[in-house]
Amino acid sequence: MLYLILTQDQLSVNDLLILCLMLTIIAAAHQFFGMSNNDDFPTENAFDNTFATRPAGERLKFLQDVVKKFLCKYVSNPKTHAIHIQNMNIIQEWEPQRNTMDRTPDGRYKCRFKGCDRTYKKDCSYRRRHEMSHDPPPKVMDSPVLLDSTWEHDIDQETKDDVNDYHCNFMSMTLLLRNFNDACHEGDGERIVRCIKFFLLYFFEDGTGGTKYCLEALHLMFQIHVSTLTPRDAQRTIWNRTVNNRGGLGNSIPLDLDLEHDNHLLKDMLRGLGSNISTTPVTRISKAFFVLTELCKKLDQELDIRTVSGEHTKKDLNKDLYQIVKVLKEEM
């Protein structure tokens, strides 16, 4: 049925994933709140009749608790998150100790063999090779022992629900994608970079299929956080990723999509040359492209010409969507 929706409305892969996410969330919400359809009143995890008269802070706290409970049940595993946070705290405590213990006041790295005055500008292979030349080699501070975040071995394979796990993992991934799309629409460069950090992990786990994407994401992180760029260029790299040509909130688009729009308009202009196309007029039009584009917009406004939005009309798919939600509820 999802394939029929895709072929009828010609949805992109991104739109299809967001649509599937919406349907999965609706099915999970029906199960979470004890509802059979959207018109039912929640029978579980719901508020009582006095909820409307409670203070705003108390209502907000209730909403946050319900959302957290929903996310812990269907999207993320609280045990895994707790282990990750604990590992992060261990690393944050270990790194300053390692950096300050083996460095001189001017920031150079000391040879860790007792009595050796050799220092190095960087903690590199030359330092470790020199340390290994001593007899006996110095004892190097071990890396911290991190907790195992894999909990699959604790699950009873007989009671494990692979279909439910699939839908939960799907929601976790597509919620990240939706957050990334929303950050692009809002022009929030910092949130875009944070989402790319999470995407980097997905690219890495994808293996050979996502190697180049993983390297590009890692290269971007190095440019921003490891000072391979100047602070000015790093700031531009974060925030110069979207453009808003329409004004207003939530109307930003990625720069590469804006470039595709410009290429489409340029091809329309070149197509008007017909058989007279050659290098000289193409160069002339390319140099005056933005002036011509602005001139056409002003002319359309003066002549009160309605601009075609380019968006396709959509059919009412509520019946199909409700049927899909019904199937998802049976699987979850």
Coordinates of C-alpha atoms in Angstrom, one line a residue:
M1 CA 0.0 0.0 0.0
L2 CA 2.9 2.4 0.7
Y3 CA 4.2 1.5 -2.8
L4 CA 0.8 2.6 -4.2
I5 CA 1.0 5.9 -2.4
L6 CA 4.6 6.4 -3.7
T7 CA 3.6 5.8 -7.3
Q8 CA 0.4 7.8 -7.2
D9 CA 1.8 10.9 -5.6
Q10 CA 5.4 10.5 -6.8
L11 CA 6.8 11.1 -3.3
S12 CA 10.5 11.5 -2.9
V13 CA 12.4 9.1 -0.6
N14 CA 12.6 11.8 2.0
D15 CA 8.8 12.5 1.9
L16 CA 8.1 8.8 2.0
L17 CA 10.2 8.3 5.1
I18 CA 8.5 11.2 6.8
L19 CA 5.1 9.9 5.9
C20 CA 6.0 6.4 7.3
L21 CA 7.3 8.1 10.4
M22 CA 4.0 9.9 10.9
L23 CA 2.0 6.7 10.4
T24 CA 4.3 4.8 12.8
I25 CA 4.0 7.5 15.5
I26 CA 0.2 7.5 15.1
A27 CA 0.1 3.7 15.5
A28 CA 2.4 3.9 18.5
A29 CA 0.4 6.7 20.1
H30 CA -2.9 4.7 19.7
Q31 CA -1.2 1.8 21.6
F32 CA 0.4 4.1 24.2
F33 CA -2.7 6.0 25.0
G34 CA -5.1 3.1 24.7
M35 CA -7.0 4.5 21.7
S36 CA -8.6 2.6 18.8
N37 CA -8.8 5.7 16.5
N38 CA -8.0 9.4 16.4
D39 CA -11.4 10.3 17.8
D40 CA -11.2 8.2 20.9
F41 CA -10.4 9.7 24.3
P42 CA -7.1 8.4 25.8
T43 CA -7.6 5.7 28.5
E44 CA -3.9 5.3 29.4
N45 CA -1.2 7.9 30.2
A46 CA -3.9 10.6 30.0
F47 CA -4.8 13.6 32.1
D48 CA -7.9 13.9 34.3
N49 CA -10.7 16.5 34.2
T50 CA -8.8 18.9 36.5
F51 CA -5.9 19.2 34.1
A52 CA -7.1 22.4 32.5
T53 CA -7.3 24.2 35.9
R54 CA -3.8 23.3 37.0
P55 CA -0.8 25.7 36.9
A56 CA 1.0 26.1 33.6
G57 CA 4.2 24.7 35.1
E58 CA 2.5 21.6 36.3
R59 CA 0.9 21.0 32.9
L60 CA 4.2 21.4 31.2
K61 CA 5.8 19.0 33.5
F62 CA 3.1 16.4 32.8
L63 CA 3.6 16.8 29.1
Q64 CA 7.3 16.4 29.4
D65 CA 6.9 13.3 31.5
V66 CA 4.5 11.7 29.0
V67 CA 6.7 12.5 26.0
K68 CA 9.7 11.1 27.8
K69 CA 7.8 7.9 28.7
F70 CA 6.7 7.6 25.0
L71 CA 10.2 8.1 23.7
C72 CA 11.7 5.6 26.2
K73 CA 9.2 3.0 25.2
Y74 CA 9.2 3.3 21.4
V75 CA 12.2 5.3 20.3
S76 CA 15.2 5.0 22.6
N77 CA 16.5 2.7 25.3
P78 CA 17.0 4.5 28.6
K79 CA 19.5 1.9 29.8
T80 CA 21.7 2.4 26.8
H81 CA 21.6 6.2 27.1
A82 CA 22.5 6.0 30.8
I83 CA 25.6 3.8 29.9
H84 CA 26.6 6.3 27.1
I85 CA 26.4 9.2 29.5
Q86 CA 28.4 7.3 32.1
N87 CA 31.1 6.5 29.5
M88 CA 31.2 10.2 28.5
N89 CA 31.8 11.2 32.1
I90 CA 34.6 8.6 32.4
I91 CA 36.3 10.0 29.3
Q92 CA 35.9 13.6 30.4
E93 CA 37.5 12.8 33.7
W94 CA 40.4 10.8 32.1
E95 CA 41.4 13.2 29.3
P96 CA 42.4 16.2 31.5
Q97 CA 44.4 13.9 33.8
R98 CA 46.3 12.4 30.9
N99 CA 47.0 15.8 29.3
T100 CA 48.2 17.5 32.4
M101 CA 50.2 14.6 33.9
D102 CA 52.6 14.1 31.0
R103 CA 53.1 17.7 29.8
T104 CA 55.5 20.5 30.7
P105 CA 54.3 24.0 31.7
D106 CA 54.8 25.3 28.2
G107 CA 52.6 22.5 26.8
R108 CA 55.1 20.0 25.4
Y109 CA 54.8 16.3 25.9
K110 CA 57.4 14.7 28.2
C111 CA 59.0 11.3 27.8
R112 CA 57.3 9.1 30.4
F113 CA 60.6 7.3 31.2
K114 CA 61.8 8.4 34.6
G115 CA 64.9 10.5 34.3
C116 CA 64.5 11.3 30.6
D117 CA 64.3 15.0 29.7
R118 CA 63.2 14.6 26.1
T119 CA 60.1 16.5 25.2
Y120 CA 57.9 16.6 22.1
K121 CA 55.6 19.2 20.6
K122 CA 52.9 16.6 19.8
D123 CA 51.8 13.3 21.2
C124 CA 52.9 11.4 18.1
S125 CA 54.6 8.1 17.1
Y126 CA 58.0 9.6 17.5
R127 CA 57.4 10.1 21.2
R128 CA 56.1 6.5 21.7
R129 CA 59.0 5.1 19.6
H130 CA 61.5 6.9 21.8
E131 CA 59.8 5.7 24.9
M132 CA 60.0 2.1 23.7
S133 CA 63.7 2.4 23.2
H134 CA 64.2 2.7 27.0
D135 CA 64.9 -0.5 29.0
P136 CA 62.5 -1.1 30.5
P137 CA 59.9 0.9 28.6
P138 CA 57.8 3.2 30.8
K139 CA 54.3 2.2 31.8
V140 CA 51.8 4.3 29.9
M141 CA 48.6 5.3 31.5
D142 CA 45.9 2.9 30.3
S143 CA 42.8 4.1 28.5
P144 CA 39.7 4.1 30.7
V145 CA 37.6 1.0 30.8
L146 CA 34.2 1.8 29.3
L147 CA 31.0 0.1 30.1
D148 CA 29.4 -2.2 27.5
S149 CA 26.4 -0.6 25.9
T150 CA 25.3 -3.6 24.1
W151 CA 22.3 -5.1 25.9
E152 CA 21.0 -7.5 23.2
H153 CA 22.5 -10.5 25.0
D154 CA 20.3 -9.8 28.0
I155 CA 17.1 -10.2 25.9
D156 CA 15.3 -13.5 25.8
Q157 CA 15.3 -14.6 22.2
E158 CA 12.0 -16.4 22.6
T159 CA 10.1 -13.2 23.7
K160 CA 12.0 -10.8 21.5
D161 CA 9.8 -8.9 19.1
D162 CA 11.8 -8.2 15.9
V163 CA 9.0 -6.3 14.2
N164 CA 8.5 -4.0 17.2
D165 CA 12.2 -3.4 17.4
Y166 CA 12.3 -2.6 13.7
H167 CA 9.6 0.1 14.1
C168 CA 11.3 1.6 17.1
N169 CA 14.7 1.8 15.3
F170 CA 12.9 3.2 12.3
M171 CA 11.3 6.0 14.4
S172 CA 14.7 6.8 16.0
M173 CA 16.4 7.2 12.6
T174 CA 13.6 9.1 10.9
L175 CA 13.1 11.5 13.8
L176 CA 16.7 12.4 13.4
L177 CA 16.1 13.0 9.6
R178 CA 13.0 15.1 10.4
N179 CA 15.0 17.1 12.9
F180 CA 17.7 17.7 10.2
N181 CA 15.0 18.8 7.7
D182 CA 13.5 21.2 10.3
A183 CA 16.9 22.6 11.0
C184 CA 17.4 23.3 7.3
H185 CA 14.0 25.0 7.1
E186 CA 14.8 27.2 10.1
G187 CA 18.4 27.9 9.0
D188 CA 19.8 26.7 12.3
G189 CA 23.4 25.9 11.4
E190 CA 24.4 24.6 14.8
R191 CA 21.5 22.1 14.8
I192 CA 22.4 21.0 11.3
V193 CA 26.0 20.2 12.4
R194 CA 24.7 18.3 15.5
C195 CA 22.5 16.2 13.2
I196 CA 25.4 15.5 10.9
K197 CA 27.3 14.2 13.9
F198 CA 24.6 11.6 14.5
F199 CA 24.4 10.8 10.8
L200 CA 28.2 10.1 10.9
L201 CA 27.5 7.2 13.2
Y202 CA 24.9 5.8 10.8
F203 CA 27.2 6.2 7.8
F204 CA 30.0 4.4 9.7
E205 CA 27.7 1.5 10.7
D206 CA 26.5 1.2 7.1
G207 CA 29.9 -0.1 6.1
T208 CA 31.2 0.2 2.5
G209 CA 27.9 1.8 1.4
G210 CA 28.4 4.9 3.5
T211 CA 32.2 5.2 3.6
K212 CA 32.4 8.4 1.5
Y213 CA 29.5 10.0 3.4
C214 CA 31.2 9.2 6.7
L215 CA 34.5 10.7 5.5
E216 CA 32.8 13.8 4.3
A217 CA 31.0 14.2 7.6
L218 CA 34.2 13.6 9.6
H219 CA 36.0 16.1 7.4
L220 CA 33.3 18.7 8.2
M221 CA 33.7 18.0 11.9
F222 CA 37.5 18.5 11.6
Q223 CA 37.0 21.8 9.8
I224 CA 34.8 23.1 12.6
H225 CA 36.2 21.6 15.8
V226 CA 39.9 20.8 15.1
S227 CA 40.8 24.2 13.7
T228 CA 41.7 23.2 10.2
L229 CA 39.9 26.4 9.3
T230 CA 40.2 29.8 10.7
P231 CA 37.6 30.8 13.3
R232 CA 35.9 33.1 10.7
D233 CA 35.7 30.3 8.1
A234 CA 34.5 27.8 10.7
Q235 CA 31.7 30.1 11.6
R236 CA 30.8 30.6 8.0
T237 CA 30.9 26.8 7.5
I238 CA 28.3 26.4 10.3
W239 CA 25.9 29.1 9.3
N240 CA 26.3 29.5 5.6
R241 CA 24.4 26.3 4.7
T242 CA 20.9 27.6 3.9
V243 CA 19.3 30.6 2.2
N244 CA 15.9 32.2 2.6
N245 CA 14.6 33.7 -0.6
R246 CA 11.0 34.2 0.5
G247 CA 11.4 35.7 3.9
G248 CA 9.6 34.6 7.0
L249 CA 10.2 31.8 9.5
G250 CA 10.7 28.2 8.3
N251 CA 11.2 29.1 4.6
S252 CA 15.0 28.4 4.3
I253 CA 16.3 25.9 1.9
P254 CA 19.7 24.2 1.5
L255 CA 22.2 26.0 -0.7
D256 CA 22.5 23.1 -3.1
L257 CA 18.8 23.1 -3.7
D258 CA 18.9 26.8 -4.3
L259 CA 21.6 26.2 -6.8
E260 CA 19.4 23.6 -8.6
H261 CA 16.7 26.2 -8.8
D262 CA 19.1 28.7 -10.4
N263 CA 20.3 26.1 -12.9
H264 CA 16.7 25.4 -13.9
L265 CA 16.1 29.1 -14.5
L266 CA 19.4 29.4 -16.4
K267 CA 18.5 26.5 -18.7
D268 CA 15.1 28.2 -19.4
M269 CA 16.9 31.3 -20.5
L270 CA 19.4 29.4 -22.7
R271 CA 16.5 27.4 -24.2
G272 CA 15.1 30.7 -25.4
L273 CA 18.1 31.3 -27.6
G274 CA 17.0 28.4 -29.9
S275 CA 19.4 27.9 -32.8
N276 CA 21.3 31.1 -31.9
I277 CA 23.0 29.4 -28.9
S278 CA 26.7 29.9 -28.8
T279 CA 29.5 30.7 -26.3
T280 CA 29.1 34.5 -26.5
P281 CA 25.3 34.8 -25.7
V282 CA 25.6 32.0 -23.0
T283 CA 28.4 33.9 -21.3
R284 CA 26.4 37.1 -21.5
I285 CA 23.3 35.5 -20.0
S286 CA 25.3 33.8 -17.3
K287 CA 27.0 37.1 -16.2
A288 CA 23.6 38.9 -16.1
F289 CA 21.7 35.9 -14.6
F290 CA 20.8 37.5 -11.2
V291 CA 19.9 40.8 -12.8
L292 CA 17.6 39.1 -15.3
T293 CA 16.0 37.1 -12.6
E294 CA 15.3 40.1 -10.4
L295 CA 14.0 42.0 -13.5
C296 CA 11.6 39.2 -14.3
K297 CA 10.3 39.2 -10.7
K298 CA 9.7 43.0 -10.8
L299 CA 8.0 42.8 -14.2
D300 CA 5.7 40.0 -13.0
Q301 CA 4.8 42.2 -9.9
E302 CA 4.1 45.2 -12.0
L303 CA 1.9 43.3 -14.5
D304 CA 0.2 41.4 -11.6
I305 CA 1.1 38.0 -13.1
R306 CA 0.4 35.2 -10.8
T307 CA 3.5 33.1 -10.1
V308 CA 3.0 29.3 -10.4
S309 CA 4.1 27.7 -7.2
G310 CA 5.2 24.5 -8.8
E311 CA 3.7 22.3 -6.1
H312 CA 1.6 19.3 -7.1
T313 CA -1.9 18.9 -5.8
K314 CA -2.3 16.0 -3.4
K315 CA -5.0 13.5 -3.2
D316 CA -6.9 12.7 0.0
L317 CA -5.2 9.6 1.3
N318 CA -6.9 9.4 4.7
K319 CA -8.6 6.1 4.0
D320 CA -5.3 4.5 2.9
L321 CA -3.4 6.0 5.8
Y322 CA -5.9 4.7 8.3
Q323 CA -5.6 1.3 6.8
I324 CA -1.8 1.4 7.1
V325 CA -2.1 2.6 10.7
K326 CA -4.3 -0.4 11.4
V327 CA -1.8 -2.8 10.0
L328 CA 1.0 -1.1 11.9
K329 CA -0.9 -1.4 15.2
E330 CA -1.3 -5.1 14.6
E331 CA 2.5 -5.5 14.1
M332 CA 3.6 -3.3 17.0

